[in-house]
Amino acid sequence: MFALAIHGGAGTIARASLSPADELLYRAALDAALSTGYNLLRDGAAALDAVEAAVRSLEDCPLFNAGRGAVFTHDGHHEMDAALMSGHNKLAGAVTGVRQVQNPIRAARLVMEKTEHVLLGYPGADELALEYGLPLQPTEYFFTQHRYNQLQEALREGRMRLDHSQARPAPVAPLDEPDTFVGVADPNWKKGTVGAVARDQHGHLAAATSTGGMTNKRYSRIGDTPLIGAGTWADARCAISCTGNGEYFIRAVAAYDVACLMEYKGLSLEEAARIVVQDKLAPVGGEGGLIAVDAAGNITLPFNSDGMYRASRVEGGEALVAIYKE
Ligand code: ASP
């Protein structure tokens, strides 16, 4: 039984805030990413290939906060994080703060497969991508007007305390010509991370997560996404990809905690994931959710926010695409 789940971020996604047309756009993008991964699994591909392909599809879509469409840092840059992990052999790769590589998840895979390391930061991670011929993009590629507007809004409202050290590159000016993508009125101003988890026909599990982080984040801030065990985890029992306020997920070691609850307490995937999201993260302000799959192909998609862009499909079953709490 192969199985796949994906997410496009969790947060304040009220039903009234998305127009029917915008909702259709999100659903179509989720459906396309799900089909990409599902078709690979159906054709016998490894879980790792399926999660990478699904995440790439979401990174290339400007609706989501990863790759093209990544949120802006306080300084007006994009600093992207990504990680993936292969469960049966516990191999993992991750990048932080990358600025140019079109698909950060591909750079994470390079770290896993072509280096002795697990986590590589900017600028070395972008250089590794260049060395292995991954497409790099100019700053303009990652620009979307709606993310730029979200930064301006966050700056106006002073949503974060910020430092003003000198040691930073010059801020990026907005484009003279707005790009062709017309951003949706996204109230989900700081989220939209993407991720995928899969079980393949051999019973192997894998997880992948990619993000621009949080709007208005400090220069060089690193979230939970690229930290193995916090935002991304896979072993022989389960594969997890998280989304939400990264600092809380880091302190909770959220993804690994699901695996621990299964291993040490013998809980089911669903129960373990529910405990982490509802009982551990929610009470301390850790807003968000996760997607998870276990070795039997069970899927669970818990979140404690208003909504989570999500989709899943198990072998031979119907595709589920959802946004809000049902
Ligand atoms: N977890 C991501 C971060 O903190 C953000 C998100 O999931 O939306 O960087």
XYZ file of C-alpha atoms and ligand atoms in Angstrom:
335
model
C 0.000 0.000 0.000
C 1.709 3.206 -1.091
C 0.571 6.522 0.304
C 1.331 10.215 0.013
C 0.375 13.362 1.901
C 1.363 16.953 1.233
C 0.846 20.315 2.903
C 1.061 23.928 1.812
C 1.240 25.529 5.248
C -1.046 26.041 8.222
C -2.353 29.132 9.931
C -5.144 31.652 9.888
C -7.037 30.509 6.847
C -10.634 31.471 7.464
C -13.257 30.298 5.005
C -14.468 33.849 4.503
C -11.008 35.128 3.650
C -10.440 33.120 0.489
C -12.545 33.941 -2.535
C -13.927 30.955 -4.453
C -11.505 31.763 -7.281
C -8.496 31.852 -4.930
C -9.603 28.656 -3.292
C -9.710 26.975 -6.673
C -6.146 28.088 -7.357
C -4.899 26.583 -4.114
C -6.824 23.372 -4.639
C -5.508 22.988 -8.174
C -1.915 23.522 -7.040
C -2.279 20.980 -4.238
C -3.918 18.527 -6.600
C -1.111 18.909 -9.142
C 1.610 18.316 -6.540
C -0.268 15.329 -5.153
C -0.671 13.777 -8.609
C 3.014 14.278 -9.351
C 4.048 12.339 -6.255
C 1.263 9.766 -6.476
C 2.044 8.866 -10.089
C 5.697 8.337 -9.204
C 4.778 6.031 -6.315
C 2.303 4.142 -8.519
C 5.086 3.596 -11.060
C 7.357 2.137 -8.379
C 9.475 5.175 -7.501
C 11.140 5.519 -4.109
C 9.346 7.502 -1.399
C 12.278 9.934 -1.404
C 11.786 10.701 -5.097
C 8.052 11.165 -4.622
C 8.356 13.623 -1.733
C 11.067 15.577 -3.518
C 8.952 15.839 -6.685
C 5.818 16.878 -4.801
C 7.734 19.562 -2.907
C 9.379 20.813 -6.096
C 5.975 21.256 -7.638
C 4.874 23.375 -4.660
C 8.158 25.323 -4.641
C 7.563 26.278 -8.263
C 4.054 27.547 -7.481
C 4.047 31.196 -6.339
C 1.048 30.640 -4.067
C 3.166 28.933 -1.428
C 5.910 30.167 0.855
C 8.739 28.084 -0.617
C 10.931 28.595 -3.668
C 9.098 31.039 -5.946
C 6.711 32.913 -3.657
C 8.893 32.653 -0.546
C 8.242 35.327 2.071
C 10.530 38.300 2.582
C 12.967 38.766 5.430
C 13.003 42.071 7.270
C 15.766 43.222 4.917
C 13.744 42.423 1.825
C 15.509 39.193 0.901
C 14.492 35.600 0.538
C 16.267 33.125 2.787
C 14.940 29.648 2.185
C 15.273 26.481 4.256
C 14.621 22.882 3.190
C 15.207 19.339 4.386
C 14.478 15.780 3.421
C 14.967 12.459 5.132
C 14.880 8.863 4.024
C 13.417 6.614 6.736
C 14.801 3.132 6.133
C 18.462 4.219 6.154
C 18.044 7.416 8.222
C 19.877 9.534 5.675
C 19.069 13.234 5.700
C 20.075 16.459 3.995
C 19.145 20.077 4.635
C 19.961 23.637 3.623
C 19.377 26.949 5.380
C 19.199 30.522 4.159
C 19.648 29.731 0.464
C 18.964 32.658 -1.833
C 19.404 31.535 -5.376
C 18.710 27.883 -5.900
C 15.357 27.542 -7.632
C 14.425 24.397 -5.720
C 15.915 24.345 -2.225
C 14.679 20.773 -1.748
C 16.995 19.645 -4.540
C 19.910 21.324 -2.795
C 18.965 19.487 0.411
C 19.112 16.222 -1.483
C 22.552 17.120 -2.820
C 23.750 17.672 0.741
C 22.451 14.211 1.620
C 23.863 12.413 -1.398
C 26.981 14.326 -2.407
C 28.487 15.457 0.880
C 29.337 13.903 4.238
C 27.159 16.469 5.947
C 23.543 16.840 6.938
C 23.016 20.607 7.107
C 24.633 23.248 4.926
C 24.046 26.998 5.182
C 24.242 29.933 2.778
C 26.409 30.648 0.830
C 27.962 27.175 0.726
C 24.620 25.529 0.021
C 23.970 27.743 -3.009
C 27.521 27.026 -4.162
C 26.951 23.288 -3.876
C 23.830 23.667 -6.014
C 25.837 25.598 -8.604
C 28.598 22.981 -8.560
C 26.100 20.230 -9.375
C 24.281 22.235 -12.023
C 21.002 22.938 -10.264
C 19.164 25.945 -11.719
C 19.890 29.180 -9.864
C 17.618 32.192 -10.171
C 18.018 35.936 -9.736
C 16.254 37.633 -6.829
C 13.427 38.744 -9.128
C 12.408 35.148 -9.713
C 11.398 34.740 -6.064
C 9.517 38.055 -5.906
C 5.745 38.023 -5.625
C 3.730 41.130 -4.993
C 1.532 39.591 -2.315
C 4.534 38.493 -0.229
C 6.053 41.943 -0.652
C 2.802 43.499 0.538
C 2.799 41.179 3.542
C 6.260 42.402 4.492
C 5.145 46.035 4.237
C 2.144 45.259 6.398
C 4.264 43.462 8.972
C 6.767 46.340 9.029
C 3.979 48.880 9.495
C 2.514 46.926 12.350
C 5.934 46.297 13.881
C 5.193 42.637 14.266
C 8.743 41.800 15.231
C 11.528 43.460 17.118
C 14.388 43.822 14.732
C 18.009 44.655 14.927
C 19.773 46.956 12.528
C 23.337 45.738 12.283
C 25.343 46.952 9.329
C 26.626 43.609 8.174
C 23.895 42.885 5.693
C 23.544 43.072 1.941
C 21.558 45.980 0.519
C 17.804 45.484 0.611
C 16.066 44.417 -2.535
C 13.856 47.038 -4.144
C 10.460 45.994 -5.427
C 10.237 45.445 -9.142
C 9.181 48.415 -11.264
C 6.870 46.144 -13.141
C 4.787 43.973 -10.867
C 5.186 40.332 -11.829
C 2.407 38.621 -13.694
C 1.261 36.712 -10.630
C -1.573 38.540 -8.929
C -1.319 37.590 -5.294
C -4.361 36.429 -3.451
C -5.563 38.275 -0.387
C -3.725 35.925 1.908
C -4.356 36.613 5.582
C -1.901 33.865 6.367
C 0.875 36.389 6.398
C 3.697 34.420 7.847
C 3.097 30.854 6.766
C 2.695 28.696 3.686
C 5.574 26.273 4.053
C 5.278 23.139 1.929
C 5.971 19.504 2.693
C 5.371 15.903 1.696
C 5.519 12.472 3.315
C 5.288 9.138 1.535
C 5.354 5.378 1.876
C 6.473 3.607 -1.293
C 5.737 0.118 -2.633
C 8.774 -1.284 -0.780
C 7.507 0.013 2.530
C 10.116 2.757 2.714
C 9.170 6.127 4.160
C 10.431 9.638 3.421
C 9.683 13.229 4.394
C 10.516 16.579 2.790
C 9.823 20.180 3.850
C 10.654 23.524 2.232
C 10.000 27.101 3.308
C 10.819 30.772 3.012
C 10.378 30.909 6.787
C 8.445 33.732 8.440
C 7.671 37.135 6.950
C 9.833 39.876 8.467
C 12.189 37.369 10.033
C 15.621 38.492 11.105
C 18.599 38.165 8.847
C 19.880 34.564 9.130
C 16.980 33.291 11.257
C 16.618 29.533 10.901
C 13.295 27.820 11.543
C 12.282 24.253 12.278
C 12.024 23.138 8.645
C 15.709 22.276 8.020
C 16.313 20.943 11.531
C 16.094 17.176 11.442
C 13.735 16.052 14.182
C 12.068 19.459 14.587
C 10.274 20.164 11.290
C 11.237 17.075 9.309
C 11.749 13.443 10.297
C 11.580 9.933 8.834
C 12.494 6.508 10.198
C 11.204 2.996 9.614
C 8.047 3.757 11.629
C 6.856 7.128 10.387
C 7.594 10.158 8.217
C 6.646 13.661 9.388
C 6.648 17.162 7.874
C 5.629 20.107 10.064
C 4.372 23.631 9.454
C 3.766 26.441 11.911
C 5.618 28.868 14.172
C 9.035 27.315 13.815
C 10.471 28.384 17.150
C 7.816 26.344 18.982
C 8.372 23.309 16.803
C 12.108 23.496 17.458
C 11.660 23.630 21.224
C 9.173 20.771 21.085
C 11.391 18.704 18.739
C 7.978 18.139 17.240
C 8.547 15.726 14.365
C 10.809 13.420 16.344
C 8.422 13.505 19.277
C 5.782 11.821 17.110
C 8.276 9.042 16.328
C 9.237 8.747 20.015
C 5.634 8.459 21.167
C 5.164 5.642 18.680
C 8.383 3.870 19.588
C 8.465 4.247 23.351
C 4.777 4.389 24.163
C 3.513 2.139 21.403
C 0.981 4.726 20.261
C -0.579 4.743 16.807
C 0.556 7.368 14.320
C -2.723 9.220 14.680
C -2.623 9.316 18.463
C 1.053 10.302 18.617
C 0.577 13.123 16.107
C -2.543 14.367 17.874
C -0.727 14.548 21.212
C 2.126 16.580 19.726
C -0.119 19.041 17.883
C -2.975 19.421 20.369
C -1.502 18.631 23.786
C 2.084 19.800 23.451
C 2.246 22.568 20.835
C -1.162 24.231 21.152
C -1.081 25.028 24.914
C 2.224 26.905 24.609
C 1.257 28.856 21.476
C 2.773 26.545 18.875
C 0.281 27.169 16.107
C 0.332 24.910 13.066
C 0.181 21.275 12.159
C 1.900 18.349 10.527
C 1.405 15.604 7.992
C 2.441 12.054 8.770
C 2.446 8.566 7.297
C 3.348 5.271 8.957
C 4.798 1.979 7.726
C 1.322 0.585 7.041
C 0.426 3.571 4.864
C -1.859 5.238 7.420
C -2.017 8.992 7.053
C -2.891 11.676 9.583
C -3.016 15.447 9.058
C -3.605 17.159 12.426
C -3.453 20.934 12.950
C -4.433 23.327 15.712
C -4.829 26.436 13.515
C -7.857 27.608 11.537
C -6.735 25.717 8.498
C -3.969 23.855 6.748
C -3.542 23.494 3.007
C -3.324 19.731 2.648
C -3.902 16.774 0.364
C -3.434 13.033 0.549
C -4.039 9.857 -1.367
C -3.443 6.196 -0.612
C -3.031 3.492 -3.238
C -6.222 3.019 -5.177
C -8.098 5.607 -3.107
C -9.564 8.986 -3.906
C -7.501 12.161 -3.590
C -8.398 14.293 -0.596
C -7.736 18.037 -0.936
C -8.703 20.289 1.960
C -7.986 23.704 3.429
C -10.203 24.434 6.406
C -11.245 22.557 9.499
C -14.003 20.313 8.244
N 7.793 26.450 10.116
C 8.210 27.491 9.227
C 9.284 28.308 9.885
O 9.177 28.591 11.056
C 7.104 28.398 8.824
C 5.853 27.712 8.359
O 5.679 26.519 8.536
O 5.011 28.405 7.789
O 10.215 28.704 9.224
